[in-house]
Coordinates of C-alpha atoms in Angstrom, one line a residue:
Chain A
M1 CA -144.9 -144.0 -39.2
L2 CA -142.1 -146.3 -40.5
A3 CA -143.5 -149.3 -38.7
Y4 CA -146.9 -148.6 -40.0
T5 CA -145.6 -148.1 -43.6
L6 CA -143.7 -151.4 -43.5
K7 CA -146.7 -153.3 -42.2
R8 CA -149.0 -151.9 -44.9
L9 CA -146.3 -152.6 -47.5
L10 CA -146.1 -156.2 -46.4
V11 CA -149.9 -156.6 -46.5
A12 CA -150.0 -155.0 -50.0
A13 CA -147.4 -157.3 -51.3
L14 CA -149.2 -160.3 -49.9
V15 CA -152.5 -159.2 -51.4
A16 CA -150.7 -158.6 -54.7
A17 CA -149.3 -162.1 -54.7
T18 CA -152.6 -163.7 -53.8
V19 CA -154.6 -161.7 -56.4
S20 CA -152.1 -162.5 -59.1
F21 CA -152.3 -166.2 -58.3
M22 CA -156.1 -166.0 -58.2
S23 CA -156.4 -164.2 -61.5
F24 CA -154.0 -166.7 -63.0
L25 CA -155.8 -169.7 -61.6
L26 CA -159.3 -168.4 -62.4
L27 CA -158.6 -168.2 -66.1
K28 CA -156.7 -171.6 -66.0
L29 CA -159.4 -173.6 -64.3
T30 CA -162.4 -172.3 -66.2
G31 CA -161.8 -174.1 -69.3
D32 CA -159.1 -175.4 -71.6
P33 CA -157.2 -172.4 -72.7
A34 CA -155.4 -174.3 -75.3
A35 CA -158.6 -175.3 -77.0
A36 CA -159.8 -171.7 -76.7
L37 CA -156.6 -170.4 -78.2
A38 CA -156.6 -172.9 -81.0
G39 CA -160.0 -171.9 -82.1
E40 CA -163.3 -173.8 -82.6
S41 CA -162.3 -175.8 -85.6
A42 CA -159.0 -177.0 -84.3
T43 CA -158.1 -180.7 -84.4
E44 CA -156.7 -182.6 -81.4
S45 CA -153.1 -182.4 -82.6
Q46 CA -153.4 -178.7 -83.2
I47 CA -154.7 -178.2 -79.6
A48 CA -151.8 -180.3 -78.3
F49 CA -149.4 -178.2 -80.3
V50 CA -150.8 -175.0 -78.8
R51 CA -150.7 -176.5 -75.3
E52 CA -147.0 -177.3 -75.7
Q53 CA -146.2 -174.0 -77.4
Y54 CA -147.6 -171.9 -74.5
G55 CA -146.3 -174.3 -71.8
L56 CA -149.8 -175.2 -70.8
D57 CA -148.9 -178.9 -70.3
K58 CA -146.7 -178.1 -67.2
P59 CA -147.9 -178.2 -63.6
L60 CA -149.9 -175.2 -62.5
L61 CA -147.5 -173.8 -60.0
V62 CA -144.7 -174.1 -62.5
Q63 CA -146.8 -172.2 -65.0
Y64 CA -147.6 -169.6 -62.4
A65 CA -144.0 -169.1 -61.3
H66 CA -142.9 -168.8 -64.9
W67 CA -145.7 -166.3 -65.7
I68 CA -145.2 -164.1 -62.7
A69 CA -141.5 -164.1 -63.0
R70 CA -141.7 -162.7 -66.5
A71 CA -144.6 -160.4 -65.6
L72 CA -142.5 -158.8 -63.0
Q73 CA -140.1 -157.8 -65.7
G74 CA -143.0 -156.4 -67.8
D75 CA -143.1 -159.4 -70.1
F76 CA -146.7 -160.9 -70.4
G77 CA -145.9 -163.0 -73.4
E78 CA -147.2 -162.5 -76.9
S79 CA -150.8 -161.9 -77.8
P80 CA -152.0 -164.6 -80.2
Y81 CA -154.4 -162.2 -81.8
F82 CA -152.0 -159.2 -82.4
K83 CA -148.9 -161.4 -82.8
Q84 CA -147.2 -158.7 -80.7
P85 CA -146.0 -158.5 -77.1
V86 CA -148.9 -157.9 -74.7
S87 CA -147.2 -155.2 -72.7
A88 CA -146.6 -153.1 -75.8
I89 CA -150.3 -153.2 -76.8
I90 CA -151.4 -152.4 -73.2
G91 CA -148.8 -149.7 -72.9
G92 CA -150.2 -148.0 -76.0
R93 CA -153.7 -147.9 -74.5
L94 CA -153.0 -147.2 -70.9
G95 CA -152.9 -143.4 -71.4
V96 CA -156.4 -143.2 -72.8
T97 CA -157.9 -145.2 -69.8
L98 CA -156.0 -143.2 -67.2
T99 CA -157.1 -139.9 -68.9
L100 CA -160.7 -141.2 -68.9
G101 CA -160.5 -142.2 -65.2
G102 CA -158.9 -138.9 -64.3
C103 CA -161.6 -136.9 -66.0
A104 CA -164.3 -139.0 -64.4
L105 CA -162.8 -138.5 -61.0
V106 CA -162.6 -134.7 -61.5
F107 CA -166.2 -134.7 -62.7
A108 CA -167.4 -136.7 -59.7
V109 CA -165.5 -134.6 -57.1
A110 CA -166.5 -131.3 -58.8
L111 CA -170.2 -132.3 -58.6
A112 CA -170.1 -134.1 -55.3
I113 CA -168.2 -131.9 -52.9
P114 CA -170.1 -128.6 -53.4
L115 CA -173.4 -130.5 -53.2
G116 CA -172.3 -132.4 -50.2
V117 CA -171.2 -129.2 -48.4
L118 CA -174.4 -127.4 -49.3
A119 CA -176.5 -130.4 -48.2
A120 CA -174.6 -130.5 -44.9
V121 CA -175.0 -126.7 -44.3
R122 CA -178.7 -126.9 -44.8
P123 CA -179.9 -130.5 -43.9
N124 CA -183.3 -131.4 -45.2
S125 CA -183.5 -128.3 -47.5
W126 CA -184.3 -128.6 -51.2
I127 CA -180.6 -128.8 -52.0
D128 CA -180.1 -131.7 -49.6
R129 CA -183.0 -133.4 -51.3
L130 CA -181.5 -132.7 -54.7
A131 CA -178.2 -134.2 -53.6
L132 CA -180.0 -137.2 -52.2
T133 CA -182.0 -137.6 -55.4
I134 CA -178.8 -137.5 -57.5
S135 CA -177.1 -140.0 -55.4
V136 CA -180.1 -142.4 -55.3
L137 CA -180.5 -142.2 -59.1
G138 CA -176.7 -142.6 -59.6
Q139 CA -176.8 -145.9 -57.8
A140 CA -179.9 -147.1 -59.7
M141 CA -179.1 -146.4 -63.4
P142 CA -176.9 -149.0 -65.1
S143 CA -173.8 -147.4 -66.4
F144 CA -174.2 -148.7 -69.9
F145 CA -177.8 -147.3 -70.1
F146 CA -176.7 -143.9 -68.7
G147 CA -173.9 -143.8 -71.3
L148 CA -176.3 -144.7 -74.2
A149 CA -178.8 -142.1 -72.9
L150 CA -176.0 -139.5 -73.0
I151 CA -175.2 -140.5 -76.5
I152 CA -178.8 -140.2 -77.6
V153 CA -179.3 -136.8 -76.0
F154 CA -176.0 -135.0 -76.6
G155 CA -174.7 -136.8 -79.7
V156 CA -177.9 -137.4 -81.7
M157 CA -180.6 -135.0 -80.5
L158 CA -178.5 -132.0 -79.7
R159 CA -175.5 -132.9 -81.8
T160 CA -173.1 -131.1 -79.5
L161 CA -170.6 -133.7 -78.6
P162 CA -168.8 -136.6 -80.3
I163 CA -170.1 -140.0 -79.2
S164 CA -167.3 -142.4 -79.9
G165 CA -163.5 -142.5 -80.1
S166 CA -160.8 -140.6 -78.2
D167 CA -159.3 -138.2 -80.6
T168 CA -159.8 -134.8 -78.8
W169 CA -160.6 -133.7 -75.3
R170 CA -164.3 -133.3 -76.3
H171 CA -164.5 -137.0 -76.9
F172 CA -163.8 -137.6 -73.2
I173 CA -166.7 -135.4 -71.9
L174 CA -169.6 -137.8 -72.2
P175 CA -167.7 -141.0 -71.1
A176 CA -166.2 -139.1 -68.2
I177 CA -169.7 -138.0 -67.0
A178 CA -171.0 -141.6 -67.5
L179 CA -168.1 -143.1 -65.6
G180 CA -167.9 -140.4 -62.9
Y181 CA -171.5 -140.3 -62.1
Y182 CA -171.3 -143.6 -60.3
A183 CA -168.7 -142.4 -57.9
T184 CA -170.7 -139.2 -57.1
P185 CA -173.0 -140.8 -54.4
A186 CA -170.1 -142.1 -52.4
F187 CA -168.3 -138.8 -52.4
M188 CA -171.4 -136.8 -51.7
R189 CA -172.4 -139.0 -48.7
L190 CA -169.0 -138.9 -47.2
T191 CA -168.6 -135.1 -47.7
R192 CA -172.1 -134.5 -46.2
S193 CA -171.7 -136.7 -43.1
G194 CA -168.1 -135.4 -42.6
M195 CA -169.2 -131.8 -42.8
I196 CA -172.2 -132.3 -40.5
E197 CA -169.9 -133.9 -37.9
V198 CA -167.2 -131.2 -38.2
L199 CA -169.8 -128.3 -38.2
A200 CA -171.0 -129.5 -34.8
S201 CA -167.6 -129.5 -33.3
D202 CA -166.2 -127.1 -30.7
Y203 CA -163.6 -125.5 -32.8
I204 CA -166.2 -124.5 -35.4
R205 CA -168.2 -122.9 -32.6
T206 CA -165.0 -121.1 -31.5
A207 CA -164.3 -119.9 -35.0
R208 CA -167.8 -118.6 -35.3
A209 CA -167.7 -117.0 -31.9
K210 CA -164.5 -115.1 -32.9
G211 CA -166.6 -113.5 -35.5
L212 CA -164.9 -115.0 -38.6
R213 CA -166.8 -114.7 -41.9
P214 CA -169.1 -117.7 -42.4
A215 CA -167.4 -118.6 -45.7
S216 CA -164.0 -118.6 -44.0
V217 CA -165.4 -120.9 -41.3
L218 CA -167.0 -123.2 -43.8
F219 CA -164.1 -123.6 -46.2
K220 CA -160.9 -122.9 -44.1
H221 CA -161.9 -124.6 -40.9
A222 CA -164.7 -127.1 -41.7
L223 CA -164.1 -128.4 -45.2
R224 CA -160.4 -128.9 -44.7
N225 CA -161.0 -131.4 -41.9
A226 CA -164.0 -133.0 -43.5
I227 CA -162.2 -133.6 -46.7
I228 CA -159.5 -135.9 -45.3
P229 CA -161.5 -139.2 -45.8
V230 CA -162.6 -138.0 -49.2
V231 CA -159.0 -137.9 -50.4
S232 CA -158.5 -141.6 -49.7
L233 CA -161.9 -142.4 -51.1
A234 CA -160.8 -140.8 -54.3
A235 CA -157.9 -143.2 -54.5
V236 CA -160.1 -146.2 -54.0
Q237 CA -162.7 -144.9 -56.4
F238 CA -160.1 -144.3 -59.1
G239 CA -159.1 -148.0 -58.7
F240 CA -162.7 -149.0 -59.1
M241 CA -163.1 -146.8 -62.1
L242 CA -160.2 -148.4 -64.0
G243 CA -162.1 -151.7 -63.6
G244 CA -165.5 -150.2 -64.4
S245 CA -164.3 -148.3 -67.4
L246 CA -164.6 -151.5 -69.4
V247 CA -168.3 -151.0 -69.8
I248 CA -168.0 -147.3 -70.6
E249 CA -165.1 -147.7 -73.0
T250 CA -167.2 -150.4 -74.8
V251 CA -170.2 -148.1 -75.0
F252 CA -168.3 -145.2 -76.4
A253 CA -165.8 -147.3 -78.4
I254 CA -162.8 -145.8 -76.7
N255 CA -159.6 -147.6 -77.4
G256 CA -158.5 -147.9 -73.9
V257 CA -157.5 -150.9 -71.7
G258 CA -161.1 -151.6 -70.8
F259 CA -162.3 -151.9 -74.3
L260 CA -159.2 -154.0 -75.1
G261 CA -160.0 -156.3 -72.2
Y262 CA -163.5 -156.7 -73.5
Q263 CA -162.4 -157.5 -77.0
S264 CA -159.7 -159.8 -75.7
I265 CA -162.2 -161.7 -73.7
A266 CA -164.4 -162.0 -76.7
R267 CA -161.6 -163.4 -78.9
S268 CA -160.1 -165.6 -76.1
D269 CA -156.8 -163.7 -76.1
L270 CA -155.8 -165.3 -72.8
P271 CA -152.4 -163.7 -72.2
M272 CA -153.9 -160.3 -72.8
V273 CA -156.9 -160.9 -70.4
Q274 CA -154.5 -162.2 -67.7
A275 CA -152.3 -159.2 -68.0
I276 CA -155.2 -156.7 -67.9
V277 CA -156.8 -158.4 -64.9
L278 CA -153.4 -158.4 -63.1
M279 CA -152.7 -154.8 -64.0
V280 CA -156.1 -153.4 -62.9
S281 CA -155.8 -155.3 -59.6
M282 CA -152.3 -154.0 -59.0
F283 CA -153.4 -150.5 -59.7
Y284 CA -156.0 -150.9 -57.0
V285 CA -153.5 -152.4 -54.5
V286 CA -151.0 -149.6 -55.1
L287 CA -153.7 -146.9 -54.8
T288 CA -155.2 -148.3 -51.6
F289 CA -151.7 -148.6 -50.2
F290 CA -151.0 -144.9 -50.8
A291 CA -154.5 -144.0 -49.6
D292 CA -153.8 -145.8 -46.3
L293 CA -150.5 -144.1 -45.9
L294 CA -152.0 -140.7 -46.6
N295 CA -154.7 -141.3 -44.1
A296 CA -152.2 -142.3 -41.5
F297 CA -150.1 -139.3 -42.3
L298 CA -153.0 -136.9 -41.9
D299 CA -154.6 -138.7 -38.9
P300 CA -152.0 -140.0 -36.5
R301 CA -154.5 -142.0 -34.5
I302 CA -154.7 -144.6 -37.4
R303 CA -151.0 -145.5 -37.0
V304 CA -151.5 -146.9 -33.6
H305 CA -154.0 -149.5 -34.6
Chain B
M1 CA -209.5 -144.1 -5.2
P2 CA -207.9 -146.3 -7.8
H3 CA -207.9 -144.2 -11.0
L4 CA -206.5 -140.9 -10.0
I5 CA -203.3 -141.2 -11.9
P6 CA -203.9 -141.9 -15.6
E7 CA -202.2 -145.0 -16.7
I8 CA -199.2 -144.3 -19.0
T9 CA -198.9 -146.8 -21.8
Y10 CA -195.9 -147.0 -24.1
P11 CA -196.3 -148.1 -27.7
S12 CA -194.8 -151.6 -28.2
P13 CA -191.6 -151.8 -30.3
R14 CA -193.6 -153.4 -33.1
R15 CA -196.0 -150.4 -33.0
I16 CA -193.1 -148.0 -33.2
L17 CA -191.7 -149.8 -36.2
M18 CA -195.0 -149.8 -38.0
R19 CA -195.4 -146.1 -37.4
R20 CA -191.9 -145.3 -38.7
T21 CA -192.6 -147.6 -41.7
R22 CA -195.8 -145.8 -42.6
A23 CA -194.1 -142.5 -42.3
H24 CA -191.2 -143.4 -44.6
K25 CA -192.1 -142.3 -48.1
G26 CA -189.1 -143.7 -49.8
F27 CA -189.6 -147.2 -48.3
L28 CA -193.3 -147.2 -49.2
I29 CA -192.6 -146.1 -52.8
G30 CA -189.8 -148.7 -53.2
A31 CA -192.0 -151.5 -51.7
A32 CA -194.9 -150.6 -54.0
V33 CA -192.7 -150.7 -57.1
L34 CA -190.9 -153.9 -56.1
L35 CA -194.3 -155.6 -55.3
M36 CA -195.6 -154.6 -58.7
I37 CA -192.5 -155.9 -60.5
S38 CA -192.5 -159.1 -58.5
A39 CA -196.2 -159.7 -59.2
T40 CA -195.5 -159.1 -62.9
A41 CA -192.7 -161.7 -62.8
L42 CA -194.9 -164.3 -61.0
L43 CA -197.9 -163.7 -63.2
A44 CA -195.8 -163.4 -66.4
P45 CA -197.7 -166.1 -68.4
A46 CA -201.0 -164.4 -67.6
L47 CA -199.9 -160.8 -68.2
A48 CA -197.9 -161.2 -71.3
P49 CA -200.1 -160.7 -74.4
F50 CA -197.8 -162.7 -76.6
D51 CA -195.2 -165.5 -76.5
P52 CA -191.9 -163.6 -75.7
Y53 CA -190.0 -165.8 -78.1
H54 CA -192.4 -165.7 -81.0
Q55 CA -190.9 -163.9 -84.0
D56 CA -193.0 -162.3 -86.7
L57 CA -190.7 -160.7 -89.2
S58 CA -193.6 -158.9 -90.9
R59 CA -194.1 -157.0 -87.6
R60 CA -190.6 -155.7 -87.0
M61 CA -189.8 -152.5 -85.0
I62 CA -193.4 -151.4 -84.4
P63 CA -193.2 -148.3 -82.2
P64 CA -195.0 -148.2 -78.8
V65 CA -198.5 -146.9 -78.4
W66 CA -197.6 -143.3 -77.7
H67 CA -196.0 -142.9 -81.1
A68 CA -198.2 -141.8 -84.0
T69 CA -197.7 -145.2 -85.8
G70 CA -198.0 -147.3 -82.7
G71 CA -201.1 -149.3 -81.8
W72 CA -202.7 -151.1 -78.8
E73 CA -202.0 -154.5 -80.2
H74 CA -198.3 -154.1 -79.2
P75 CA -198.5 -151.5 -76.4
L76 CA -194.7 -151.2 -76.2
G77 CA -194.0 -152.1 -79.8
T78 CA -191.9 -154.9 -81.2
D79 CA -188.2 -155.5 -81.5
N80 CA -186.2 -156.1 -84.7
L81 CA -187.3 -159.7 -84.8
G82 CA -190.9 -158.8 -84.5
R83 CA -191.2 -160.0 -80.9
D84 CA -193.7 -158.3 -78.6
Y85 CA -191.7 -155.9 -76.4
L86 CA -194.2 -155.9 -73.5
S87 CA -194.1 -159.7 -73.3
R88 CA -190.3 -159.7 -73.3
L89 CA -190.2 -157.0 -70.7
V90 CA -192.6 -159.0 -68.4
Y91 CA -190.6 -162.2 -68.7
G92 CA -187.4 -160.3 -68.3
A93 CA -188.5 -159.3 -64.7
R94 CA -188.2 -163.0 -63.8
I95 CA -184.5 -163.2 -64.9
S96 CA -183.5 -160.0 -63.0
L97 CA -185.2 -161.0 -59.8
L98 CA -184.0 -164.7 -60.0
I99 CA -180.4 -163.7 -60.6
G100 CA -180.5 -160.9 -58.1
G101 CA -182.0 -163.1 -55.4
A102 CA -179.9 -166.2 -56.0
A103 CA -176.6 -164.4 -56.3
M104 CA -177.4 -162.4 -53.1
L105 CA -178.1 -165.7 -51.2
I106 CA -174.7 -167.2 -52.3
S107 CA -172.7 -164.1 -51.5
G108 CA -174.7 -163.5 -48.3
I109 CA -173.9 -167.0 -47.0
I110 CA -170.2 -166.6 -47.8
G111 CA -169.9 -163.0 -46.6
T112 CA -171.9 -163.4 -43.4
T113 CA -170.0 -166.5 -42.4
L114 CA -166.6 -164.8 -42.9
G115 CA -167.7 -161.5 -41.4
V116 CA -169.3 -163.0 -38.3
A117 CA -166.4 -165.3 -37.7
A118 CA -163.9 -162.4 -38.1
G119 CA -165.9 -160.2 -35.8
Y120 CA -166.5 -162.8 -33.1
F121 CA -163.2 -164.6 -32.9
G122 CA -160.9 -161.6 -33.8
G123 CA -157.2 -162.3 -33.8
R124 CA -155.9 -164.5 -36.5
V125 CA -159.3 -165.2 -38.0
D126 CA -159.9 -161.5 -38.3
M127 CA -156.6 -161.0 -40.0
V128 CA -157.2 -163.8 -42.5
V129 CA -160.7 -162.5 -43.3
G130 CA -159.5 -158.9 -43.6
F131 CA -156.9 -160.1 -46.0
L132 CA -159.5 -162.0 -48.1
I133 CA -161.7 -158.9 -48.2
T134 CA -158.8 -156.8 -49.4
A135 CA -157.8 -159.4 -52.0
R136 CA -161.4 -159.7 -53.3
L137 CA -161.8 -155.9 -53.5
S138 CA -158.6 -155.7 -55.6
M139 CA -160.1 -157.9 -58.3
P140 CA -162.1 -156.0 -60.9
V141 CA -165.6 -157.5 -60.7
V142 CA -166.8 -156.8 -64.2
L143 CA -163.6 -157.9 -65.9
V144 CA -163.3 -161.1 -63.9
A145 CA -167.0 -162.0 -64.2
L146 CA -166.8 -161.4 -68.0
A147 CA -163.7 -163.5 -68.5
V148 CA -165.1 -166.4 -66.5
V149 CA -168.5 -166.3 -68.1
A150 CA -166.9 -166.1 -71.5
L151 CA -164.8 -169.2 -70.8
V152 CA -167.4 -171.3 -69.1
G153 CA -170.4 -170.2 -71.1
G154 CA -173.3 -167.9 -70.1
S155 CA -176.0 -170.0 -68.6
L156 CA -178.2 -168.7 -65.8
N157 CA -176.5 -171.0 -63.3
V158 CA -173.0 -169.9 -64.2
I159 CA -173.9 -166.2 -63.9
I160 CA -175.6 -166.7 -60.5
W161 CA -172.5 -168.6 -59.2
V162 CA -170.0 -166.2 -60.7
L163 CA -171.7 -163.2 -59.2
G164 CA -172.4 -164.9 -55.9
L165 CA -168.8 -165.8 -55.5
L166 CA -167.6 -162.3 -56.4
I167 CA -169.8 -159.9 -54.4
W168 CA -169.7 -161.1 -50.8
D169 CA -167.3 -158.4 -49.7
R170 CA -169.9 -155.9 -48.4
F171 CA -171.6 -158.6 -46.4
A172 CA -168.3 -159.5 -44.8
V173 CA -167.3 -155.9 -44.1
V174 CA -170.7 -155.0 -42.5
M175 CA -171.1 -158.3 -40.6
R176 CA -167.6 -158.1 -39.2
A177 CA -168.1 -154.5 -37.9
S178 CA -171.6 -155.4 -36.4
T179 CA -170.3 -158.5 -34.7
Q180 CA -167.3 -156.7 -33.3
Q181 CA -169.7 -154.3 -31.5
L182 CA -171.7 -157.1 -30.0
R183 CA -168.8 -159.3 -28.9
G184 CA -168.2 -157.6 -25.6
M185 CA -171.9 -157.2 -24.7
D186 CA -173.0 -158.4 -21.2
Y187 CA -175.5 -160.8 -22.6
V188 CA -172.9 -162.4 -24.9
N189 CA -170.6 -162.8 -21.9
A190 CA -173.5 -164.2 -19.8
A191 CA -174.2 -166.8 -22.5
K192 CA -170.5 -167.8 -22.4
V193 CA -170.5 -168.0 -18.6
I194 CA -173.5 -170.3 -18.5
G195 CA -171.7 -172.6 -20.9
C196 CA -173.5 -172.1 -24.2
S197 CA -171.6 -173.5 -27.2
T198 CA -170.0 -171.0 -29.6
L199 CA -172.4 -172.1 -32.3
R200 CA -175.4 -171.4 -30.0
I201 CA -174.0 -167.9 -29.1
L202 CA -173.5 -167.1 -32.7
G203 CA -176.9 -168.4 -33.7
S204 CA -179.1 -167.0 -30.9
E205 CA -177.2 -164.1 -29.4
I206 CA -175.2 -162.6 -32.3
L207 CA -177.2 -163.3 -35.4
P208 CA -180.6 -161.9 -34.3
N209 CA -178.9 -158.7 -33.3
V210 CA -177.1 -158.2 -36.6
L211 CA -180.1 -159.1 -38.6
N212 CA -181.2 -155.6 -39.4
N213 CA -177.8 -154.7 -40.9
L214 CA -177.8 -158.0 -42.7
I215 CA -181.2 -157.3 -44.3
V216 CA -180.0 -153.8 -45.4
V217 CA -176.9 -155.3 -47.1
A218 CA -178.9 -158.1 -48.6
T219 CA -181.3 -155.7 -50.4
L220 CA -178.4 -153.5 -51.6
E221 CA -176.6 -156.6 -52.9
I222 CA -179.7 -157.8 -54.8
A223 CA -179.6 -154.5 -56.6
H224 CA -175.9 -154.8 -57.2
A225 CA -176.3 -158.3 -58.7
I226 CA -179.1 -157.2 -60.9
L227 CA -177.0 -154.3 -62.3
L228 CA -174.0 -156.7 -62.8
E229 CA -176.2 -159.2 -64.6
A230 CA -177.6 -156.5 -66.8
A231 CA -174.0 -155.2 -67.6
L232 CA -172.8 -158.7 -68.4
S233 CA -175.8 -159.4 -70.6
F234 CA -175.4 -156.0 -72.3
L235 CA -171.8 -156.9 -73.2
G236 CA -173.1 -160.2 -74.7
M237 CA -171.5 -162.4 -72.0
G238 CA -174.4 -162.9 -69.6
V239 CA -177.8 -164.3 -70.2
Q240 CA -177.8 -165.6 -73.8
P241 CA -180.4 -164.9 -76.5
P242 CA -183.3 -165.6 -77.0
L243 CA -183.9 -165.2 -73.2
P244 CA -185.4 -161.8 -72.5
S245 CA -182.9 -160.2 -70.0
W246 CA -183.3 -156.5 -69.8
G247 CA -179.6 -155.9 -70.2
L248 CA -179.7 -158.1 -73.3
M249 CA -182.7 -156.1 -74.7
V250 CA -180.7 -152.9 -74.4
A251 CA -177.8 -154.6 -76.2
E252 CA -180.1 -155.9 -79.0
G253 CA -181.7 -152.5 -79.4
K254 CA -178.4 -150.6 -79.4
E255 CA -178.0 -150.5 -83.2
F256 CA -181.5 -149.2 -83.6
M257 CA -181.4 -146.6 -80.9
F258 CA -180.7 -143.6 -83.1
F259 CA -184.0 -143.9 -85.0
S260 CA -186.0 -145.7 -82.4
P261 CA -184.7 -144.7 -79.0
W262 CA -187.5 -146.4 -77.2
V263 CA -185.9 -149.9 -77.8
I264 CA -183.3 -149.1 -75.3
V265 CA -185.2 -146.5 -73.2
I266 CA -187.9 -149.0 -72.2
P267 CA -185.8 -151.8 -70.8
G268 CA -183.2 -149.4 -69.4
T269 CA -185.9 -147.4 -67.5
V270 CA -187.5 -150.5 -66.1
L271 CA -184.1 -151.8 -65.0
S272 CA -183.3 -148.5 -63.3
L273 CA -186.8 -148.5 -61.7
L274 CA -186.3 -151.9 -60.2
V275 CA -182.8 -151.1 -58.8
L276 CA -184.1 -147.8 -57.5
A277 CA -187.0 -149.5 -55.7
I278 CA -184.7 -152.1 -54.1
N279 CA -182.3 -149.4 -53.0
L280 CA -185.1 -147.3 -51.6
I281 CA -186.2 -150.3 -49.6
G282 CA -182.7 -151.0 -48.3
D283 CA -182.2 -147.3 -47.3
G284 CA -185.7 -147.3 -45.8
I285 CA -185.0 -150.4 -43.6
R286 CA -181.9 -148.8 -42.3
D287 CA -183.7 -145.5 -41.5
I288 CA -186.6 -147.4 -39.8
T289 CA -184.5 -149.8 -37.7
A290 CA -181.7 -147.3 -36.9
P291 CA -183.1 -143.8 -37.1
E292 CA -180.0 -142.2 -35.6
G293 CA -179.5 -140.3 -38.8
R294 CA -178.6 -141.3 -42.3
A295 CA -174.9 -141.4 -43.2

């Protein structure tokens, strides 16, 4: 287990380094950040001043080394828009995004696992078809459209739920549904196929033959084993959600990191954008690292490979 | 006595495929919808009743025909600049299909090359490709695409390239796994033994046998690219006005959606329908070519 952990840790660190360099490079090479920072009406000398001010005239690798060294200490520079440290602004918004992601994950799991189990117990029944329909629709509807449709139905027609902001827990219901719905198909398919496989296994036959109650067989013996891959999928999906919450936060005007990222892109707040891209990527790297470890811990066969 | 035992004939593989295709409702529905939308895109100039860019401020926000105040002159109404909604919708199909197809081609070439190389050669190549896939998956697609498009400027070309360069991961993952399964096959070894070049083995032994999986991923990635384009355009950093992208139409209708929900419901529904159709086709092809049960 230790060897496996160290190996995964090394890979995660390498990925983190590569991704940080790529996100740094990407935003450097796709335009003149100095010109973008200085604004559209800036003169040549103003642009040159900005370039010097932000160290944009130095070689790329030097800039990267400088940026990442400070980033590791939590210092992402100052946002030219807020005139405040980037990390302080992001820190203030992180809680909202994590709450939203958490709620979305809970919604997705709470919808997907029961449906997946029922679909596996009765394949090709109406409930299986319902589960399939939900998952096919979930993959087809664009998230922004689903979010807006929720706003129209629950916020405007029924007037039951707030449609923007993040003041109370009720503000999180609609965005969490909109964000979580997209993770539902993956959870449902995995639960269904896992359950079908487990239900056909010998130990389930034994449990049934012993005369255990069907519910006990289903939940204690089958679901427990089928749910192992779902746990690591949850980690990965949570990582995706943090990236995908940009669209949902923008639709519902939630002051989280995603909305901040969108606004920062729109106002060319480069230090902010870089910091957010890096942060979301790092979240994903860390989450998948723990998911891998968890998988290896639960299933010893993985450690050998 | 020649004909005592009746001759047993087996249906040809093509026959079996045809039979499965005809029996697969999802695939048929998806194919029908996709055909209709593609035909609409091709015949847009003939089908659109108006110029999609023509503004008529005296005819703003006319509701569609099923509303009490709507009329047949503008069956789907007009937007807030008085442009005919049906015409914009019809031309919008071109943009979705163009971006979906082109981005899929770029990502397909990158992902298939990486995946097949990793699966066939294994070892170091496999490690490097696996690493690239992990690194790519760690980068948030929407955020990176938005940032790059915002910095470079949102032309059709830029969007196609940005999406194409970002979404090759599923191609690589699936092609790698499919190739790994084939690598040790007898016919691949036989080709090696008679001295075929690596390129030839990859081209005529490996590729034809991973083609089914490739087609399935390709359809799913078209749908993925279409959804991403719509999201970028919705956020104002994709296709730029006055081009009639469906995502952009939802964005432009957003401020009117409380009183005229149809301005977002119409393009949103068509967009969902197109993606649904493509996904149904992808799932259908998987079921038809590998009926061992859906995952």
